[in-house]
Structures are given as C-alpha cells and as structure tokens.
mmCIF file of C-alpha atoms in Angstrom:
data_model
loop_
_atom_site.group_PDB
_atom_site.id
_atom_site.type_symbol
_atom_site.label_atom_id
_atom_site.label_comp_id
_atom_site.label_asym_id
_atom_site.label_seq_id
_atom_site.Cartn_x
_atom_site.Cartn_y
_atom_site.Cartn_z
ATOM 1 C CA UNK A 22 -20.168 17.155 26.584
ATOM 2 C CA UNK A 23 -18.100 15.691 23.463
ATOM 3 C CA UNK A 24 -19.245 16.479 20.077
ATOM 4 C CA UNK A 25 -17.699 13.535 18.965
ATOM 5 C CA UNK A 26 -19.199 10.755 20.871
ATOM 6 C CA UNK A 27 -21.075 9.107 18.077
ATOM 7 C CA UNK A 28 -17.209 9.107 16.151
ATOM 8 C CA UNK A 29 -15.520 7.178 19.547
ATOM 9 C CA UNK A 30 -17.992 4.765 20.026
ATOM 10 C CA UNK A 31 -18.333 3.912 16.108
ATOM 11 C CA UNK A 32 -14.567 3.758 16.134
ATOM 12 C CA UNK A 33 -14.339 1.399 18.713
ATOM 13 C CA UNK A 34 -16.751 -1.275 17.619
ATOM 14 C CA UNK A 35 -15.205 -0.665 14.033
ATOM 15 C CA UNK A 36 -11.266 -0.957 15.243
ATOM 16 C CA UNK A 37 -11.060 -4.660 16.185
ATOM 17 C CA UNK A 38 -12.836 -5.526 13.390
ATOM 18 C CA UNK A 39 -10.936 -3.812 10.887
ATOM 19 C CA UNK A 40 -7.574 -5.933 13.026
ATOM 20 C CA UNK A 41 -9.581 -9.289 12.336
ATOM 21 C CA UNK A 42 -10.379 -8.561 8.663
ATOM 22 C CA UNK A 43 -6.220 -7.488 8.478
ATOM 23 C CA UNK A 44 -5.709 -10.879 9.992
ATOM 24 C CA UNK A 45 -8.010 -11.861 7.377
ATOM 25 C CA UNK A 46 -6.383 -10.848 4.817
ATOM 26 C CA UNK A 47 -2.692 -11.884 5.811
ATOM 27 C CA UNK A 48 -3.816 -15.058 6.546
ATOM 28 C CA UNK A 49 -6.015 -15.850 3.975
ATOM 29 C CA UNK A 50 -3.975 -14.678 1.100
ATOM 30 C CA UNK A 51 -2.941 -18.006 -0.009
ATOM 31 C CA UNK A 52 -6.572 -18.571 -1.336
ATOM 32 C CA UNK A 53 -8.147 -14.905 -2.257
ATOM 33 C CA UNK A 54 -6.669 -11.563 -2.479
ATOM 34 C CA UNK A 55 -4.749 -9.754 -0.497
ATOM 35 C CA UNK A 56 -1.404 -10.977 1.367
ATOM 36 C CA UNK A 57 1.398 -9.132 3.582
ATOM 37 C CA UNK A 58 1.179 -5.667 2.110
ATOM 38 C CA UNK A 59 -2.721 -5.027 2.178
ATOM 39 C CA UNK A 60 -2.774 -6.608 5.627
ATOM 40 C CA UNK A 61 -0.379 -4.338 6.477
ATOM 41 C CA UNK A 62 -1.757 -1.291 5.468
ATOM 42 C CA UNK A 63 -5.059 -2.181 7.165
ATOM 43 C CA UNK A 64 -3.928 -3.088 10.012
ATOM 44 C CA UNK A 65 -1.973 0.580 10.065
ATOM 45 C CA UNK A 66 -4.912 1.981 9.246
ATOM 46 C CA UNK A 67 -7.404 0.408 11.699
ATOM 47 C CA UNK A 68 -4.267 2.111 14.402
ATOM 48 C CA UNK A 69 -4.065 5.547 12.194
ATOM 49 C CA UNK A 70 -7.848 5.667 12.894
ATOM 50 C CA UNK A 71 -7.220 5.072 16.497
ATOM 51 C CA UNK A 72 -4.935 7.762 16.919
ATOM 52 C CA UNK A 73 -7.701 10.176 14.872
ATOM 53 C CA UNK A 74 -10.369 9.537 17.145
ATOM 54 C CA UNK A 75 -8.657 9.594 20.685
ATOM 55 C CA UNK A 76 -5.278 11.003 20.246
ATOM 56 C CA UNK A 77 -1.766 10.123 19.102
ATOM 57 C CA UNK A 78 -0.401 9.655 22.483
ATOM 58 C CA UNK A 79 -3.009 7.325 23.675
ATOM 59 C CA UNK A 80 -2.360 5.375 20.122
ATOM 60 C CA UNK A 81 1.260 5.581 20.750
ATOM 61 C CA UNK A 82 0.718 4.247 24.373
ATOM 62 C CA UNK A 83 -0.735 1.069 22.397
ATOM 63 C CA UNK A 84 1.712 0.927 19.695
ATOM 64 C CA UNK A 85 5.102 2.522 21.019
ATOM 65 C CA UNK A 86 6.839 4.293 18.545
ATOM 66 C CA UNK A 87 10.190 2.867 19.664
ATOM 67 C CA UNK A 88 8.587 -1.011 18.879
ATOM 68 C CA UNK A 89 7.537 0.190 15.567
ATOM 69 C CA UNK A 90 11.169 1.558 14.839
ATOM 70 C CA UNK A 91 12.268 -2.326 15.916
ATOM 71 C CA UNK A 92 9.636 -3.626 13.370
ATOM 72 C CA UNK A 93 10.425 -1.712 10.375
ATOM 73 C CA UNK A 94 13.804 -3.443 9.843
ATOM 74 C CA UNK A 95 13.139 -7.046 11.874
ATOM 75 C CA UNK A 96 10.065 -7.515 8.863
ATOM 76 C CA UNK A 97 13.058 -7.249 6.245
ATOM 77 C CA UNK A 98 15.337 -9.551 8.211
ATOM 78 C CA UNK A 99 12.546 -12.708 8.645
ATOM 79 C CA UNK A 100 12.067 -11.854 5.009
ATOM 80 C CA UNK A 101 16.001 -12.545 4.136
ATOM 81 C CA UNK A 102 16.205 -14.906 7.276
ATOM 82 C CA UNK A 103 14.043 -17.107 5.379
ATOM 83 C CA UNK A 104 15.786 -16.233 2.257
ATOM 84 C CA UNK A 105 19.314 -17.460 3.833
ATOM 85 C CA UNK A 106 17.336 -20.586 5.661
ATOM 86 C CA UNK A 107 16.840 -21.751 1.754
ATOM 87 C CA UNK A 108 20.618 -21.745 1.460
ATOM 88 C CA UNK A 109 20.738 -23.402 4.848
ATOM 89 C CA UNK A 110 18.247 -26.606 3.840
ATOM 90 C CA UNK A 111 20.801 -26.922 0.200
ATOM 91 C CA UNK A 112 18.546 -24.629 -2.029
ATOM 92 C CA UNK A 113 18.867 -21.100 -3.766
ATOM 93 C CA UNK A 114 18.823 -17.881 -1.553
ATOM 94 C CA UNK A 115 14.587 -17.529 -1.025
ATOM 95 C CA UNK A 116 13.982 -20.911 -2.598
ATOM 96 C CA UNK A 117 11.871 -22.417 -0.079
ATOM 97 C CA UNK A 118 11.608 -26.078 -1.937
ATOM 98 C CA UNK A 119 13.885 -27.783 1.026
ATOM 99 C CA UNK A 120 12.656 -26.183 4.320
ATOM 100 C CA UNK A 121 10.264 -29.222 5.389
ATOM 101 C CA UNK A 122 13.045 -31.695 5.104
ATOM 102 C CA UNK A 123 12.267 -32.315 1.228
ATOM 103 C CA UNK A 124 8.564 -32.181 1.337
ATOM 104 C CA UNK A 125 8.520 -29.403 -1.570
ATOM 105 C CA UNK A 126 4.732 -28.422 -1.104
ATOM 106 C CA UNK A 127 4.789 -28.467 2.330
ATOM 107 C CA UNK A 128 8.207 -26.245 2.575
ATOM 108 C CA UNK A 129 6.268 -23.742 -0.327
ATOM 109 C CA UNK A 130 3.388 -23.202 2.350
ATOM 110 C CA UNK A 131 6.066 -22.342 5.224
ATOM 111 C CA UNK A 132 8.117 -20.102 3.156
ATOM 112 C CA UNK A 133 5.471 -18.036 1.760
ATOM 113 C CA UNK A 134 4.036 -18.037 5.203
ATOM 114 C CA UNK A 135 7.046 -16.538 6.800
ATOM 115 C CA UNK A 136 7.363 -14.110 4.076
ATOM 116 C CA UNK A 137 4.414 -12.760 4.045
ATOM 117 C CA UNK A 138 4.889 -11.925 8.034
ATOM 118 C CA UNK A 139 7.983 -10.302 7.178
ATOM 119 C CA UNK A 140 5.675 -7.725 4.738
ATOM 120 C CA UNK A 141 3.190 -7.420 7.374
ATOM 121 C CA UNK A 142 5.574 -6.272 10.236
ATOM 122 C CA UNK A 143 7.667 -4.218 7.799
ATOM 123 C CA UNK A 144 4.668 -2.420 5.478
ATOM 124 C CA UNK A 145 2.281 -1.718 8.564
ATOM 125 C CA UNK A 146 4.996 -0.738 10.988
ATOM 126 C CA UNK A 147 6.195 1.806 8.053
ATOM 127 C CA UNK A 148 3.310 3.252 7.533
ATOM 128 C CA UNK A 149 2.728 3.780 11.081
ATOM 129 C CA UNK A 150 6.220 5.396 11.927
ATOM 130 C CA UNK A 151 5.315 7.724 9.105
ATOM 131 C CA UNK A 152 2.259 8.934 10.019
ATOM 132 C CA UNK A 153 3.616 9.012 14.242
ATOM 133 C CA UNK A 154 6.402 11.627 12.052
ATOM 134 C CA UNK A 155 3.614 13.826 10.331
ATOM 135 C CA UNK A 156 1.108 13.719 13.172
ATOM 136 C CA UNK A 157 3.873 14.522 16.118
ATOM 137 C CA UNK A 158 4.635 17.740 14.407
ATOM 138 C CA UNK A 159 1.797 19.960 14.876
ATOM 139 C CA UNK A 160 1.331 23.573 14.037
ATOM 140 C CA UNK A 161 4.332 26.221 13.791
ATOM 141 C CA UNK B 6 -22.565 -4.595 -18.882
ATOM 142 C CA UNK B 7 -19.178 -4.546 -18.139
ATOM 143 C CA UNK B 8 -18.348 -1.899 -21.122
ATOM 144 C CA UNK B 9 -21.441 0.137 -19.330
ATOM 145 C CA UNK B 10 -19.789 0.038 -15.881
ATOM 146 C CA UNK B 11 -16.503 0.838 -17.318
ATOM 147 C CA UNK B 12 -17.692 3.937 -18.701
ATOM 148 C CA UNK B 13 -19.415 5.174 -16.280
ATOM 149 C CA UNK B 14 -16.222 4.444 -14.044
ATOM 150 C CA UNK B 15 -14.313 6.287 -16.968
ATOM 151 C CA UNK B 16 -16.046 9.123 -17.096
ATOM 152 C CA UNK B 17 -16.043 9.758 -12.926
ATOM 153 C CA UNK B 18 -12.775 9.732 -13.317
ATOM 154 C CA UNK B 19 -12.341 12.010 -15.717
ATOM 155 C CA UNK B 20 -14.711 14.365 -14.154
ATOM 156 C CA UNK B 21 -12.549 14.239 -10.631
ATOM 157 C CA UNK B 22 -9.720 14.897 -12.277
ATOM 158 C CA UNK B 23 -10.707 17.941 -14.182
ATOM 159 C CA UNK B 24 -12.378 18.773 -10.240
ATOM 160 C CA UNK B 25 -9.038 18.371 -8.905
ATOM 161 C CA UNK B 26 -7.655 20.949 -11.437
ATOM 162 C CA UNK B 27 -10.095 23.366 -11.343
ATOM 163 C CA UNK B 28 -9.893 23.399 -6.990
ATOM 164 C CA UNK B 29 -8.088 25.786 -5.258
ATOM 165 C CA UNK B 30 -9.217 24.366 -2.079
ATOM 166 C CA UNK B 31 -6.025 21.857 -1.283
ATOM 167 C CA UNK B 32 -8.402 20.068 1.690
ATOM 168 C CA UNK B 33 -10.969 19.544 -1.314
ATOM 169 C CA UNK B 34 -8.263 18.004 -3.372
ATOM 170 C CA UNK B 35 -7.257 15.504 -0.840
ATOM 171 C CA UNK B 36 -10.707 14.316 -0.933
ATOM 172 C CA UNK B 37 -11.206 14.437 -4.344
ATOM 173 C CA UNK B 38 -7.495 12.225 -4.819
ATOM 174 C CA UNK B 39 -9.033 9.764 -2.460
ATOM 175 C CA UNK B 40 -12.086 9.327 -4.590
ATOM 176 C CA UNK B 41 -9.773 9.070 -7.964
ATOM 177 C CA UNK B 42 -8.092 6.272 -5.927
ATOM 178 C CA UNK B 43 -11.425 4.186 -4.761
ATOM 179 C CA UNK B 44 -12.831 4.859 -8.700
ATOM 180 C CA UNK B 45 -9.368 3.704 -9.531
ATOM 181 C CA UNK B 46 -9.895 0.276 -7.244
ATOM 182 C CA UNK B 47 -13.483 -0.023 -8.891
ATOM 183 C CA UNK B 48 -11.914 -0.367 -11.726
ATOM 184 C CA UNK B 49 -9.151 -2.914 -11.203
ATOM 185 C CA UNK B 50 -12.006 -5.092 -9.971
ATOM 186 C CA UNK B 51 -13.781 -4.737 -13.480
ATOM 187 C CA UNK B 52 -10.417 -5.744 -15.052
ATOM 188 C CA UNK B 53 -10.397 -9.051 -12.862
ATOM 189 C CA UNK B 54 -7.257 -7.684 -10.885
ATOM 190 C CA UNK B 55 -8.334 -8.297 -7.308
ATOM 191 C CA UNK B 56 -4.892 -8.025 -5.257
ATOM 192 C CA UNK B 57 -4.106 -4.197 -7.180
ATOM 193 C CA UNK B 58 -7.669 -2.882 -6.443
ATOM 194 C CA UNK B 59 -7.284 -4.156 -2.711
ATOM 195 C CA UNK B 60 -3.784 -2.211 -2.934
ATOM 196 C CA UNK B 61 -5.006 0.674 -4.474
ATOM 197 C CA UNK B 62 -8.008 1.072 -2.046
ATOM 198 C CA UNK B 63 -6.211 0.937 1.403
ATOM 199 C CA UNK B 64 -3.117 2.662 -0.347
ATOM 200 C CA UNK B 65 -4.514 5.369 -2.433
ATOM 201 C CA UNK B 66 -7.914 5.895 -0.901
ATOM 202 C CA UNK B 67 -6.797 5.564 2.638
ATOM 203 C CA UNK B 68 -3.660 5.698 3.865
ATOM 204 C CA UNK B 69 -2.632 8.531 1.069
ATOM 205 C CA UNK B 70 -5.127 10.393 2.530
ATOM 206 C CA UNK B 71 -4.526 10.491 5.842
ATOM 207 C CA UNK B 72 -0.690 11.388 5.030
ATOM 208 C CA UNK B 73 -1.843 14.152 2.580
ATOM 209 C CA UNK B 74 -4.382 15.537 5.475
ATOM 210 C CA UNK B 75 -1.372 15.411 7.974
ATOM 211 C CA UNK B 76 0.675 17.115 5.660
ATOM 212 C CA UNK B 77 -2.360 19.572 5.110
ATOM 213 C CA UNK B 78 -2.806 20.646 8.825
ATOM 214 C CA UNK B 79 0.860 21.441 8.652
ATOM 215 C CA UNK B 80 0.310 24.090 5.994
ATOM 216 C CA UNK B 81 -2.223 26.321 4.216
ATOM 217 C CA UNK B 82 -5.356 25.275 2.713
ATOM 218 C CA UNK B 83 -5.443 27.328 0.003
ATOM 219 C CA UNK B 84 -3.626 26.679 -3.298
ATOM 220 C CA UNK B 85 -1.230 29.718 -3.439
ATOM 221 C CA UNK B 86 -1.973 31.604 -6.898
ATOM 222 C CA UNK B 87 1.114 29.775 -9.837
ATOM 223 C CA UNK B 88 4.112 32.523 -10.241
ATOM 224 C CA UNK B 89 4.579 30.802 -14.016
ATOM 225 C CA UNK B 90 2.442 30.474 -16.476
ATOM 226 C CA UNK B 91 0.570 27.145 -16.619
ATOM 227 C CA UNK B 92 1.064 26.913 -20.226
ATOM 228 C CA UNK B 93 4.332 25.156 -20.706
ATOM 229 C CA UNK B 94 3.644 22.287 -18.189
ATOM 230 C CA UNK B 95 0.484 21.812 -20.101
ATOM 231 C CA UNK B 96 2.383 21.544 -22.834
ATOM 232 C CA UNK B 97 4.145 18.645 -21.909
ATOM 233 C CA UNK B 98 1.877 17.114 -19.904
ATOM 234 C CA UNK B 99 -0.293 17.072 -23.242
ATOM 235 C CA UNK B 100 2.535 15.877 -25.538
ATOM 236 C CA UNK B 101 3.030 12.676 -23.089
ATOM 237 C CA UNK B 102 -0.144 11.607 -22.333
ATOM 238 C CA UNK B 103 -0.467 12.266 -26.502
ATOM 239 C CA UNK B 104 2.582 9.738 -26.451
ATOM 240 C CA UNK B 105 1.684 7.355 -24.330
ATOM 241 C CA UNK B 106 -1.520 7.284 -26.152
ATOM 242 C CA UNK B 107 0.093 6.306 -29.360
ATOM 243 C CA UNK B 108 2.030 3.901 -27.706
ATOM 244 C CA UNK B 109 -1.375 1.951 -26.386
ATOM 245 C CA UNK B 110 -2.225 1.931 -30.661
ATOM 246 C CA UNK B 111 0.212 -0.814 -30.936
ATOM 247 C CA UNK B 112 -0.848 -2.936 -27.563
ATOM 248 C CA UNK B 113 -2.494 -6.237 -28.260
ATOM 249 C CA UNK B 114 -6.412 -6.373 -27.452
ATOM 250 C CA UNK B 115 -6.757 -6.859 -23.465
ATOM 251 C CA UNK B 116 -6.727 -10.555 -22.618
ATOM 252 C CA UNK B 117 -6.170 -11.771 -25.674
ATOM 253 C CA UNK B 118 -4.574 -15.375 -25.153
ATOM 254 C CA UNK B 119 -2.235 -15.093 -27.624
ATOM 255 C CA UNK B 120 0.330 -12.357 -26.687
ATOM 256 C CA UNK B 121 3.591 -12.621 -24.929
ATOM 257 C CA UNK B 122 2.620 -11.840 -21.317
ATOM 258 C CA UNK B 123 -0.135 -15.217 -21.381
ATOM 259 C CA UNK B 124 1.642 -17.608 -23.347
ATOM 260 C CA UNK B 125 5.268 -17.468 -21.902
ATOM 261 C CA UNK B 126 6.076 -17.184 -18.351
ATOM 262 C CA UNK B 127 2.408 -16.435 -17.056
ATOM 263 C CA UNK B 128 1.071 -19.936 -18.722
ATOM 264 C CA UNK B 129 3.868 -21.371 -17.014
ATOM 265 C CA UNK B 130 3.245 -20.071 -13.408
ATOM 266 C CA UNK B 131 -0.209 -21.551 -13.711
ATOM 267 C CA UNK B 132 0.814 -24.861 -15.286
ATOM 268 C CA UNK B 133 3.132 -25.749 -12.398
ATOM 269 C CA UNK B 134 1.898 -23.787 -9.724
ATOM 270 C CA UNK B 135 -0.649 -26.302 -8.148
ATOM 271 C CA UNK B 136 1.913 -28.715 -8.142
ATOM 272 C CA UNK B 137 5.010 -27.146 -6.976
ATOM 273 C CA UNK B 138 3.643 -25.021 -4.456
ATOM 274 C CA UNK B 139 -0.312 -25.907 -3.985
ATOM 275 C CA UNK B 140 -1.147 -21.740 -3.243
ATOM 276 C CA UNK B 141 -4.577 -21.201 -5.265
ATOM 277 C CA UNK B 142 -3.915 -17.756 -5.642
ATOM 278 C CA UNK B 143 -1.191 -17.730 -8.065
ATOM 279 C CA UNK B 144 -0.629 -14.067 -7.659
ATOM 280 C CA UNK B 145 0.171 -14.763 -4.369
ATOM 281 C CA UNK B 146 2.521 -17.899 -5.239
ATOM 282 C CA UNK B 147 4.525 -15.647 -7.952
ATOM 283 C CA UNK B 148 4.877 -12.663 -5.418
ATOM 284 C CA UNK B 149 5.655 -14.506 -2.309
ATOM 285 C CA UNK B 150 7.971 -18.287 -4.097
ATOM 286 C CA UNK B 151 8.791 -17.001 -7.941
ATOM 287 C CA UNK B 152 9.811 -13.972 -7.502
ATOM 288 C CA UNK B 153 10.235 -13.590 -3.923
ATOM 289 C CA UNK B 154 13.429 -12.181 -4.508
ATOM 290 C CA UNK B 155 11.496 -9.131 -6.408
ATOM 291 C CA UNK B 156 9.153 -8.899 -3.306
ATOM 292 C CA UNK B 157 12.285 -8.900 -0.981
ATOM 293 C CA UNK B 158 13.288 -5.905 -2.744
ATOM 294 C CA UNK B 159 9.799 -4.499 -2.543
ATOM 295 C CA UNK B 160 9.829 -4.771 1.158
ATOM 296 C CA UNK B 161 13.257 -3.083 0.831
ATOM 297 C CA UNK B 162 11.729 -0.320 -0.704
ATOM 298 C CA UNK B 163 9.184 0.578 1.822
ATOM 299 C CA UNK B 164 11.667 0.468 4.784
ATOM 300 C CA UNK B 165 14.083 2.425 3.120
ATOM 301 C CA UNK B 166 11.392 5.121 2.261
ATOM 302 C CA UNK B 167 10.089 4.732 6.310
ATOM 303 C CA UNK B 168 13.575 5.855 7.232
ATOM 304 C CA UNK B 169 13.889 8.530 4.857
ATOM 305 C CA UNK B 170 11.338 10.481 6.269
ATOM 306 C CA UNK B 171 12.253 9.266 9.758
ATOM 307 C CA UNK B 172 15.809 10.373 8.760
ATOM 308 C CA UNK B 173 14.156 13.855 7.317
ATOM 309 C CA UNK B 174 11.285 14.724 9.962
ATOM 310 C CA UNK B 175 12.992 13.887 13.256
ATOM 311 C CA UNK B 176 16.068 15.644 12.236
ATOM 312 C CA UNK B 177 14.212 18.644 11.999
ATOM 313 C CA UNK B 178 12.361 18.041 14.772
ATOM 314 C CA UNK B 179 15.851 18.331 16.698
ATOM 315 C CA UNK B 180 16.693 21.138 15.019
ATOM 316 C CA UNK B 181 14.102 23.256 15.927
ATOM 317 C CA UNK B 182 14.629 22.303 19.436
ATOM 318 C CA UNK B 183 18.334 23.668 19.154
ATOM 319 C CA UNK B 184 17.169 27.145 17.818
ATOM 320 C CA UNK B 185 15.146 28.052 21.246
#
C-alpha cells in the first residue's frame, strides 16, 4: 500500500483548482490584484505540485518539455507582436490607443489583454522549464 | 492595530532570520526562507501593496522553495563548517545595513501626500487612468499600457534567465553523458 495516498488524492482535488484560481487571477487582473506574472507562477506551481506528488514524467507527459521550450520565447513575441501591431494601427511601439480602429478605451482593454497572455505563457512556462532542469537531474 | 500587527510581523521576521543564521541544517533553512517570504507577503498586505505580496507569496514562499529543495536533493544537507572567518563579512554586512539605515533618516513619512512619488507622475496615472484606459486597477494599467515597454523588458528578463539555466544544466547534462 502507498504511504502517500492521503497526499494524491488531496493533490488532485487541489490541482484544478489552483488552474481556475490562476485563470482567476490572469483574468481578473484588470479589477484586483494579480495579472500575467502571478498567474503564471501559479499556474507553474499548481503543475510543479503535480510532478511532486506523481512523478516528473507523468507531469511532463501533461506538459511536454519540448512545448514549454516553444512557450518561453512565443510569450515574448505576442508581447512585442502587440508592441509592433501599435506601430501597425499609426501609434508608438506598445501604444495600444489605435488597435480597435480608434476606439482608445476599447483598444487599452485588448492591448493589456494580449500582454498580459504574453507574461502568462512566458513566466509560467519559465518557471516550469526550470524546475523540469533541476528535477531531471537526480542524484550523482 | 495596524502598528500592533506590524510588529508582531517585524519581530517574526527578525526572529527567522536570526533562525536562519544560527541553522546548520540547509533543508531547515529552505523552510525557514519560505516563511521569511510569506511574513514578507503579510506584510506588503499591511502596507496596502496587494500585487507585491501576491508576487512575493507564490515567488518567494513557493516557487523559491521548491527550486531551493531541488537544488537541495542534489547536494548535502548539512551546512559544511566556513574555511574563513565570519568576521569580515559581518563586517560589511553591518556597515550597509548601518548605511542603508541612515539613508531611510532622510525618507519622507510613508504615504505622506506631499512627496515626489504621489504628487508627480503617480497623481497623474490616477487622474487619467479611468479615462484613457478604464482598468480599475491602476497598477495593472501602469504595468501592462504606461510602461509596458518596462514590463516588455521584464518579461525579457525572465526568458533570458529560463535559458540560462537551460543553456547551463542541459549542457552538463550532455556532458556527463560523453564521459561514460
């Protein structure tokens, strides 16, 4: 028998919850606290814990270490892809005033919205490549 | 109250620190840097500063510490006894924090209204913010619209640092591989 049954089975009603309240976070940053780099780091850790409980390579078999490679960089480019789209719509580089065909509020709401996607890919898949690197390692 | 909670929050802080000097145990450590970190979010959230205590918990108290722990299992638990003396680190260490000490003498009471940092730029975040960019958080308008080009750089940061240690562990990992 498993010593740690009481760990799995608290882990996995804990796990999706700790995705939503990521979500929650991301999503709801415009109005309390938090925003792309919390959300990332929660939803990285709600995976790290994942990966505690039943094993890197059934964490990695979720999250494959070769799609978190892809995200680390593609969060950077939607962050200066909607940078350059400012430049596109006749504003500054990251000015987001323009990209709702001149509704300025309305283009504001996108811009940050895209942004803060760009964190959350970049920050959560980070963190996760770097703990895949540590973890992988094992013992000499 | 709040001058109550704050000290209390002060002084656990002060007693995990001297903890983590005193411990020799490096697993012990870990958990006594993750509890500096949540006293450290506690008390953000006394100084009104939401968005850094969130940062600081899942940051400093969590993330941190699973790195550190991973980092642990790779090596000894013990704290291996210092070759030097400790006394000319303390030194130093001293003589800054004796500094930077001094340097808070001159520092304007907290929140006052008056100071540079709420009547210049910050008054005028908040005075157009609604309008311009309707986001009722205005930390988030600042970090994501104002200065997203600071927060671009930010995000710059962390990816560079992911492939650094990529760059530094998976090398190594080939290496070894070479050797047998």
């Amino acid at each position: 028998m498993r010593l740690d049954t009481i760990l799995r089975v608290i882990a996995k009603i804990f796990i999706p919850f700790i995705l939503m309240f990521g979500l929650y976070v991301q999503l709801h940053g415009d109005y309390g606290p938090g925003g792309g780099f919390q959300a990332g780091v929660i939803v990285a850790a709600g995976i790290i814990l994942y990966a505690i409980i039943y094993g890197i390579a059934a964490a990695q078999r979720a999250v494959p270490p070769g799609l978190v490679e892809v995200m680390m960089p593609l969060g950077v480019a939607i962050f200066a892809g909607v940078g350059i789209a400012g430049f596109v719509t006749g504003r500054n580089f990251l000015d987001y005033s323009n990209l709702m065909h001149g509704d300025m509020v309305h283009g504001q709401h996108w811009g940050v919205f895209l942004v803060e996607i760009g964190v959350l890919v970049t920050v959560s898949s980070t963190m996760l490549a770097i703990f895949y690197a540590f973890a992988g390692r094992g013992r000499e | 109250m709040e001058q109550l909670i704050n000290m209390v929050l002060l002084t656990l802080l002060a007693a995990i620190t001297f903890g983590i000097i005193r411990v020799r145990n490096l697993f012990a450590v870990v958990v006594l840097t993750s509890a500096y970190s949540f006293l450290m979010a506690s008390v953000m959230i006394v100084l009104d500063a939401v968005d850094v205590a969130m940062t600081e918990a899942s940051v400093g108290a969590g993330i941190s510490t699973v790195l550190a722990l991973g980092a642990l299992y790779l090596t000894k638990t013990e704290e291996a006894e210092p070759r030097y003396s400790p006394l000319l680190p303390a030194l130093v260490a001293v003589g800054t924090g004796a500094v930077l000490v001094f340097g808070t003498l001159d520092l304007p009471p907290f929140g006052r209204a008056d100071t540079p940092l709420n009547t210049d730029v910050g008054a005028d975040y908040l005075a157009r913010n609604m309008a311009e960019t309707d986001i009722p958080n205005v930390v988030t308008a600042v970090l994501a619209s104002y200065r997203g080009f600071d927060t671009l750089g930010e995000t710059t940061v962390v990816f560079t640092a992911g492939i650094g240690v990529l760059m530094l562990l998976k090398r190594w990992r080939k290496a070894a591989r070479r050797e047998d």
